[in-house]
Amino acid sequence: MPALTPDAVRTATETLSRLTEYLRESPAPKEALTLVEPLLDEYTGLPVQLADILRALARAVQDHPDTPRTAAVGLLITELRTAAWEQTDQHTLHYVLDDLRDLYGSTATSEQGHGRCP
């Protein structure tokens, strides 16, 4: 796996920004759902990934030997972990996707790569 760089992460966030702009253009709901489904997957979607990232960041800061052991740093680590739990709670958005799939008769969970984002 190639090393991650700030540019690689920026590319991911730019893709999400493009998706947001595309969705603001009011595409057909079924196509919009197809594009958003991977982001809200119960196990690998953005809420779960962001929660894991925040927990890993908290652990990296806490475990680094150069991190000061102060109450202020402890509070920052606690805030990261709290934010991680809040993100984890958002994993239930996949239930909304289930309802939208029912509404639009989507089979997008079994298909991949059929939507496009300009």
Coordinates of N, CA, C and O in Angstrom, one line a residue:
M1 N 0.8 -1.2 0.0 CA 0.0 0.0 0.0 C 0.9 1.2 0.0 O 1.8 1.4 0.8
P2 N 0.7 2.2 -0.9 CA 1.5 3.4 -1.0 C 1.2 4.2 0.3 O 0.2 4.2 0.9
A3 N 2.3 5.0 0.6 CA 2.1 5.9 1.8 C 1.1 6.9 1.6 O 0.9 7.4 0.4
L4 N 0.3 7.2 2.6 CA -0.7 8.2 2.5 C 0.0 9.6 2.6 O 1.0 9.8 3.3
T5 N -0.6 10.5 1.8 CA -0.1 11.9 1.8 C -1.3 12.8 2.1 O -2.4 12.4 1.8
P6 N -1.0 14.0 2.5 CA -2.1 15.0 2.6 C -2.8 15.2 1.3 O -4.0 15.4 1.3
D7 N -2.1 15.2 0.2 CA -2.7 15.3 -1.1 C -3.7 14.2 -1.4 O -4.8 14.4 -2.0
A8 N -3.4 13.0 -1.0 CA -4.3 11.8 -1.3 C -5.5 12.0 -0.4 O -6.6 11.7 -0.9
V9 N -5.4 12.5 0.8 CA -6.6 12.7 1.6 C -7.4 13.8 1.1 O -8.6 13.8 1.0
R10 N -6.7 14.9 0.6 CA -7.4 16.0 0.0 C -8.2 15.5 -1.2 O -9.3 16.0 -1.5
T11 N -7.7 14.6 -2.0 CA -8.4 14.1 -3.2 C -9.7 13.4 -2.8 O -10.7 13.6 -3.4
A12 N -9.6 12.7 -1.7 CA -10.8 12.0 -1.2 C -11.9 13.1 -0.8 O -13.0 12.9 -1.1
T13 N -11.4 14.1 -0.1 CA -12.4 15.1 0.4 C -12.9 15.9 -0.8 O -14.1 16.3 -0.9
E14 N -12.1 16.1 -1.8 CA -12.6 16.8 -3.1 C -13.6 15.9 -3.8 O -14.6 16.5 -4.3
T15 N -13.4 14.6 -3.8 CA -14.4 13.8 -4.4 C -15.8 13.9 -3.6 O -16.8 13.9 -4.3
L16 N -15.7 13.9 -2.3 CA -16.9 14.1 -1.6 C -17.6 15.4 -1.9 O -18.8 15.5 -1.9
S17 N -16.8 16.5 -2.0 CA -17.3 17.8 -2.4 C -18.0 17.8 -3.7 O -19.0 18.4 -3.9
R18 N -17.4 17.1 -4.7 CA -18.0 16.9 -6.0 C -19.3 16.2 -5.9 O -20.3 16.5 -6.6
L19 N -19.4 15.2 -5.1 CA -20.6 14.4 -4.9 C -21.7 15.4 -4.3 O -22.8 15.3 -4.8
T20 N -21.3 16.2 -3.3 CA -22.3 17.1 -2.7 C -22.8 18.0 -3.8 O -24.0 18.3 -3.9
E21 N -21.9 18.6 -4.6 CA -22.4 19.5 -5.7 C -23.3 18.8 -6.7 O -24.3 19.3 -7.1
Y22 N -22.9 17.6 -7.0 CA -23.8 16.8 -7.9 C -25.1 16.6 -7.4 O -26.2 16.7 -8.0
L23 N -25.2 16.2 -6.1 CA -26.5 15.9 -5.5 C -27.3 17.2 -5.4 O -28.6 17.1 -5.4
R24 N -26.7 18.4 -5.3 CA -27.4 19.6 -5.2 C -28.1 19.9 -6.6 O -29.0 20.8 -6.7
E25 N -27.7 19.3 -7.6 CA -28.3 19.4 -8.9 C -29.5 18.6 -9.1 O -30.1 18.5 -10.2
S26 N -30.0 17.9 -8.0 CA -31.2 17.1 -8.0 C -31.2 16.0 -9.0 O -32.1 16.0 -9.9
P27 N -30.3 15.1 -9.0 CA -30.3 13.9 -9.9 C -31.5 13.1 -9.5 O -32.1 13.2 -8.4
A28 N -31.8 12.1 -10.3 CA -32.8 11.1 -10.0 C -32.5 10.5 -8.7 O -31.4 10.1 -8.4
P29 N -33.5 10.3 -7.8 CA -33.3 9.7 -6.5 C -32.6 8.4 -6.5 O -31.7 8.1 -5.7
K30 N -32.9 7.6 -7.5 CA -32.3 6.2 -7.5 C -30.8 6.3 -7.8 O -30.0 5.6 -7.2
E31 N -30.4 7.3 -8.7 CA -29.0 7.5 -9.0 C -28.3 8.1 -7.8 O -27.2 7.7 -7.5
A32 N -28.9 9.0 -7.2 CA -28.3 9.7 -6.0 C -28.1 8.6 -4.9 O -27.0 8.6 -4.3
L33 N -29.1 7.7 -4.7 CA -29.0 6.7 -3.7 C -27.8 5.8 -4.1 O -27.0 5.4 -3.2
T34 N -27.6 5.4 -5.3 CA -26.6 4.5 -5.8 C -25.2 5.2 -5.4 O -24.3 4.5 -5.0
L35 N -25.1 6.5 -5.6 CA -23.8 7.1 -5.3 C -23.6 7.3 -3.8 O -22.4 7.2 -3.3
V36 N -24.6 7.4 -3.0 CA -24.5 7.6 -1.6 C -24.4 6.3 -0.8 O -23.7 6.3 0.3
E37 N -24.9 5.3 -1.3 CA -24.9 4.0 -0.5 C -23.6 3.6 0.0 O -23.5 3.2 1.2
P38 N -22.5 3.6 -0.7 CA -21.2 3.2 -0.2 C -20.8 4.0 1.0 O -20.1 3.6 1.9
L39 N -21.2 5.3 1.0 CA -20.7 6.2 2.1 C -21.4 5.9 3.4 O -20.9 6.3 4.4
L40 N -22.6 5.3 3.3 CA -23.4 5.0 4.5 C -23.5 3.5 4.9 O -24.3 3.1 5.6
D41 N -22.6 2.8 4.3 CA -22.6 1.3 4.6 C -22.4 1.1 6.1 O -21.7 1.8 6.8
E42 N -23.2 0.1 6.6 CA -23.2 -0.1 8.0 C -21.8 -0.4 8.6 O -21.6 -0.1 9.8
Y43 N -21.0 -1.1 7.8 CA -19.7 -1.5 8.4 C -18.5 -0.7 7.9 O -17.5 -0.6 8.5
T44 N -18.6 -0.2 6.7 CA -17.4 0.5 6.1 C -17.7 1.9 5.6 O -16.9 2.6 5.0
G45 N -18.9 2.5 5.9 CA -19.3 3.8 5.5 C -18.5 4.9 6.2 O -17.7 4.6 7.2
L46 N -18.8 6.1 5.8 CA -18.1 7.3 6.4 C -18.2 7.4 7.9 O -17.2 7.7 8.6
P47 N -19.4 7.2 8.5 CA -19.5 7.4 9.9 C -18.6 6.4 10.7 O -17.9 6.8 11.6
V48 N -18.5 5.2 10.2 CA -17.7 4.2 10.9 C -16.2 4.5 10.6 O -15.4 4.5 11.5
Q49 N -15.9 4.9 9.4 CA -14.5 5.2 9.0 C -14.0 6.4 9.8 O -12.9 6.4 10.3
L50 N -14.8 7.5 9.8 CA -14.4 8.7 10.5 C -14.2 8.4 12.0 O -13.3 8.9 12.7
A51 N -15.1 7.6 12.6 CA -15.0 7.2 14.0 C -13.7 6.5 14.2 O -12.9 6.8 15.2
D52 N -13.3 5.6 13.4 CA -12.1 4.8 13.5 C -10.9 5.8 13.3 O -9.9 5.6 14.0
I53 N -11.0 6.7 12.4 CA -9.9 7.7 12.2 C -9.7 8.5 13.5 O -8.6 8.7 13.9
L54 N -10.8 9.0 14.1 CA -10.7 9.8 15.3 C -10.1 9.0 16.4 O -9.3 9.6 17.2
R55 N -10.5 7.8 16.6 CA -10.0 6.9 17.7 C -8.5 6.7 17.4 O -7.7 6.7 18.4
A56 N -8.1 6.4 16.2 CA -6.7 6.2 15.9 C -5.9 7.4 16.1 O -4.7 7.3 16.6
L57 N -6.4 8.6 15.7 CA -5.7 9.8 16.0 C -5.5 10.0 17.5 O -4.4 10.4 17.9
A58 N -6.5 9.8 18.3 CA -6.4 9.9 19.7 C -5.4 9.0 20.3 O -4.5 9.4 21.1
R59 N -5.3 7.8 19.8 CA -4.3 6.8 20.2 C -2.9 7.2 19.8 O -2.0 7.1 20.6
A60 N -2.8 7.7 18.6 CA -1.5 8.1 18.1 C -0.9 9.3 18.9 O 0.2 9.3 19.3
V61 N -1.8 10.2 19.3 CA -1.4 11.4 20.1 C -1.0 10.9 21.5 O 0.0 11.3 22.0
Q62 N -1.9 10.1 22.1 CA -1.7 9.6 23.4 C -0.4 8.8 23.6 O 0.3 8.9 24.5
D63 N -0.2 8.0 22.6 CA 1.0 7.0 22.7 C 2.3 7.6 22.3 O 3.3 7.0 22.5
H64 N 2.3 8.8 21.6 CA 3.5 9.3 21.1 C 4.4 9.8 22.3 O 3.9 10.5 23.2
P65 N 5.7 9.5 22.3 CA 6.5 9.8 23.5 C 6.7 11.3 23.7 O 7.0 11.8 24.8
D66 N 6.5 12.1 22.6 CA 6.7 13.6 22.7 C 5.5 14.3 23.1 O 5.5 15.5 23.3
T67 N 4.4 13.6 23.3 CA 3.1 14.2 23.7 C 3.2 14.6 25.1 O 3.5 13.8 26.0
P68 N 2.9 15.9 25.4 CA 2.9 16.3 26.8 C 1.8 15.6 27.6 O 0.8 15.4 27.1
R69 N 2.1 15.2 28.8 CA 1.1 14.5 29.7 C 0.5 15.6 30.6 O 0.8 15.7 31.8
T70 N -0.4 16.4 30.0 CA -1.1 17.4 30.7 C -2.6 17.2 30.7 O -3.1 16.4 29.9
A71 N -3.3 17.9 31.6 CA -4.7 17.8 31.6 C -5.3 18.3 30.3 O -6.3 17.7 29.8
A72 N -4.7 19.4 29.7 CA -5.3 19.9 28.5 C -5.2 18.9 27.3 O -6.1 18.7 26.6
V73 N -4.0 18.2 27.3 CA -3.9 17.2 26.2 C -4.8 16.0 26.5 O -5.5 15.5 25.6
G74 N -5.0 15.6 27.7 CA -5.9 14.6 28.1 C -7.3 15.0 27.7 O -8.1 14.1 27.2
L75 N -7.7 16.2 27.8 CA -9.0 16.7 27.4 C -9.2 16.6 25.9 O -10.2 16.2 25.4
L76 N -8.1 17.0 25.2 CA -8.2 16.9 23.7 C -8.4 15.4 23.2 O -9.2 15.2 22.3
I77 N -7.7 14.5 23.9 CA -7.8 13.1 23.5 C -9.2 12.6 23.9 O -9.9 11.9 23.1
T78 N -9.8 13.1 25.0 CA -11.1 12.7 25.4 C -12.1 13.3 24.3 O -13.1 12.6 24.0
E79 N -11.9 14.5 23.9 CA -12.8 15.1 22.9 C -12.8 14.3 21.6 O -13.8 14.1 20.9
L80 N -11.6 13.9 21.2 CA -11.5 13.0 20.0 C -12.3 11.7 20.1 O -13.0 11.3 19.2
R81 N -12.1 11.1 21.3 CA -12.8 9.9 21.5 C -14.4 10.1 21.6 O -15.1 9.2 21.1
T82 N -14.8 11.2 22.2 CA -16.2 11.5 22.3 C -16.8 11.7 20.9 O -17.8 11.2 20.5
A83 N -16.0 12.5 20.1 CA -16.5 12.7 18.7 C -16.5 11.4 17.9 O -17.4 11.2 17.1
A84 N -15.6 10.5 18.2 CA -15.6 9.2 17.5 C -16.9 8.4 17.9 O -17.5 7.8 17.0
W85 N -17.3 8.4 19.1 CA -18.5 7.7 19.5 C -19.7 8.4 18.9 O -20.7 7.7 18.4
E86 N -19.7 9.7 18.8 CA -20.8 10.4 18.1 C -20.9 10.0 16.6 O -22.0 9.8 16.1
Q87 N -19.8 9.9 16.0 CA -19.8 9.4 14.6 C -20.3 8.0 14.5 O -21.0 7.6 13.6
T88 N -19.8 7.1 15.4 CA -20.3 5.7 15.4 C -21.8 5.6 15.5 O -22.4 4.8 14.8
D89 N -22.4 6.5 16.2 CA -23.8 6.5 16.4 C -24.5 6.8 15.0 O -25.7 6.4 14.8
Q90 N -23.9 7.4 14.1 CA -24.4 7.8 12.8 C -24.5 6.6 11.9 O -25.1 6.6 10.8
H91 N -23.9 5.5 12.3 CA -23.9 4.3 11.4 C -25.3 3.8 11.1 O -25.5 3.1 10.1
T92 N -26.2 4.2 12.0 CA -27.6 3.7 11.8 C -28.3 4.4 10.5 O -29.4 4.0 10.2
L93 N -27.6 5.3 9.9 CA -28.1 5.9 8.7 C -28.4 4.8 7.6 O -29.2 5.1 6.7
H94 N -27.7 3.7 7.7 CA -28.0 2.7 6.7 C -29.5 2.2 6.8 O -30.0 1.7 5.8
Y95 N -30.1 2.4 7.9 CA -31.6 2.1 8.0 C -32.4 3.0 7.1 O -33.3 2.6 6.5
V96 N -31.9 4.3 7.0 CA -32.6 5.2 6.1 C -32.4 4.8 4.7 O -33.3 4.8 3.8
L97 N -31.2 4.3 4.4 CA -31.0 3.8 3.0 C -31.9 2.6 2.7 O -32.4 2.5 1.6
D98 N -32.1 1.7 3.7 CA -33.0 0.6 3.4 C -34.4 1.1 3.1 O -35.0 0.6 2.1
D99 N -34.9 2.1 3.8 CA -36.2 2.7 3.5 C -36.2 3.4 2.1 O -37.2 3.2 1.4
L100 N -35.1 4.0 1.8 CA -35.0 4.7 0.4 C -35.0 3.6 -0.7 O -35.6 3.8 -1.7
R101 N -34.3 2.5 -0.4 CA -34.2 1.5 -1.4 C -35.6 0.9 -1.6 O -36.0 0.7 -2.8
D102 N -36.3 0.7 -0.6 CA -37.7 0.2 -0.7 C -38.6 1.2 -1.5 O -39.4 0.8 -2.3
L103 N -38.4 2.5 -1.2 CA -39.2 3.5 -1.9 C -38.9 3.6 -3.4 O -39.8 3.7 -4.2
Y104 N -37.6 3.4 -3.7 CA -37.3 3.6 -5.1 C -37.0 2.3 -5.8 O -36.5 2.2 -7.0
G105 N -37.1 1.2 -5.1 CA -36.9 -0.1 -5.7 C -35.4 -0.3 -6.2 O -35.2 -1.0 -7.1
S106 N -34.5 0.3 -5.4 CA -33.1 0.2 -5.8 C -32.5 -1.2 -5.5 O -32.8 -1.8 -4.5
T107 N -31.6 -1.6 -6.4 CA -30.9 -2.8 -6.2 C -29.4 -2.4 -6.1 O -28.5 -3.2 -6.4
A108 N -29.1 -1.2 -5.8 CA -27.8 -0.7 -5.8 C -26.8 -1.4 -4.9 O -25.6 -1.3 -5.2
T109 N -27.2 -2.0 -3.8 CA -26.3 -2.6 -2.9 C -25.6 -3.8 -3.6 O -24.5 -4.1 -3.2
S110 N -26.3 -4.4 -4.5 CA -25.6 -5.5 -5.2 C -24.9 -5.1 -6.5 O -24.2 -5.9 -7.1
E111 N -25.0 -3.8 -6.8 CA -24.3 -3.4 -8.0 C -23.3 -2.3 -7.6 O -23.5 -1.6 -6.6
Q112 N -22.2 -2.3 -8.3 CA -21.2 -1.3 -8.0 C -20.8 -0.6 -9.3 O -20.7 -1.2 -10.3
G113 N -20.4 0.7 -9.2 CA -19.9 1.4 -10.3 C -20.9 1.8 -11.3 O -20.5 2.2 -12.5
H114 N -22.2 1.8 -11.0 CA -23.1 2.2 -12.0 C -23.5 3.7 -12.0 O -24.1 4.2 -12.9
G115 N -23.2 4.4 -10.9 CA -23.5 5.8 -10.8 C -22.2 6.5 -11.2 O -21.1 6.0 -11.2
R116 N -22.4 7.8 -11.5 CA -21.2 8.6 -11.8 C -21.3 10.0 -11.3 O -22.4 10.5 -11.1
C117 N -20.2 10.5 -10.9 CA -20.2 11.9 -10.4 C -19.4 12.7 -11.4 O -18.2 12.4 -11.6
P118 N -20.0 13.7 -12.0 CA -19.2 14.5 -13.0 C -18.0 15.2 -12.4 O -17.9 15.4 -11.3

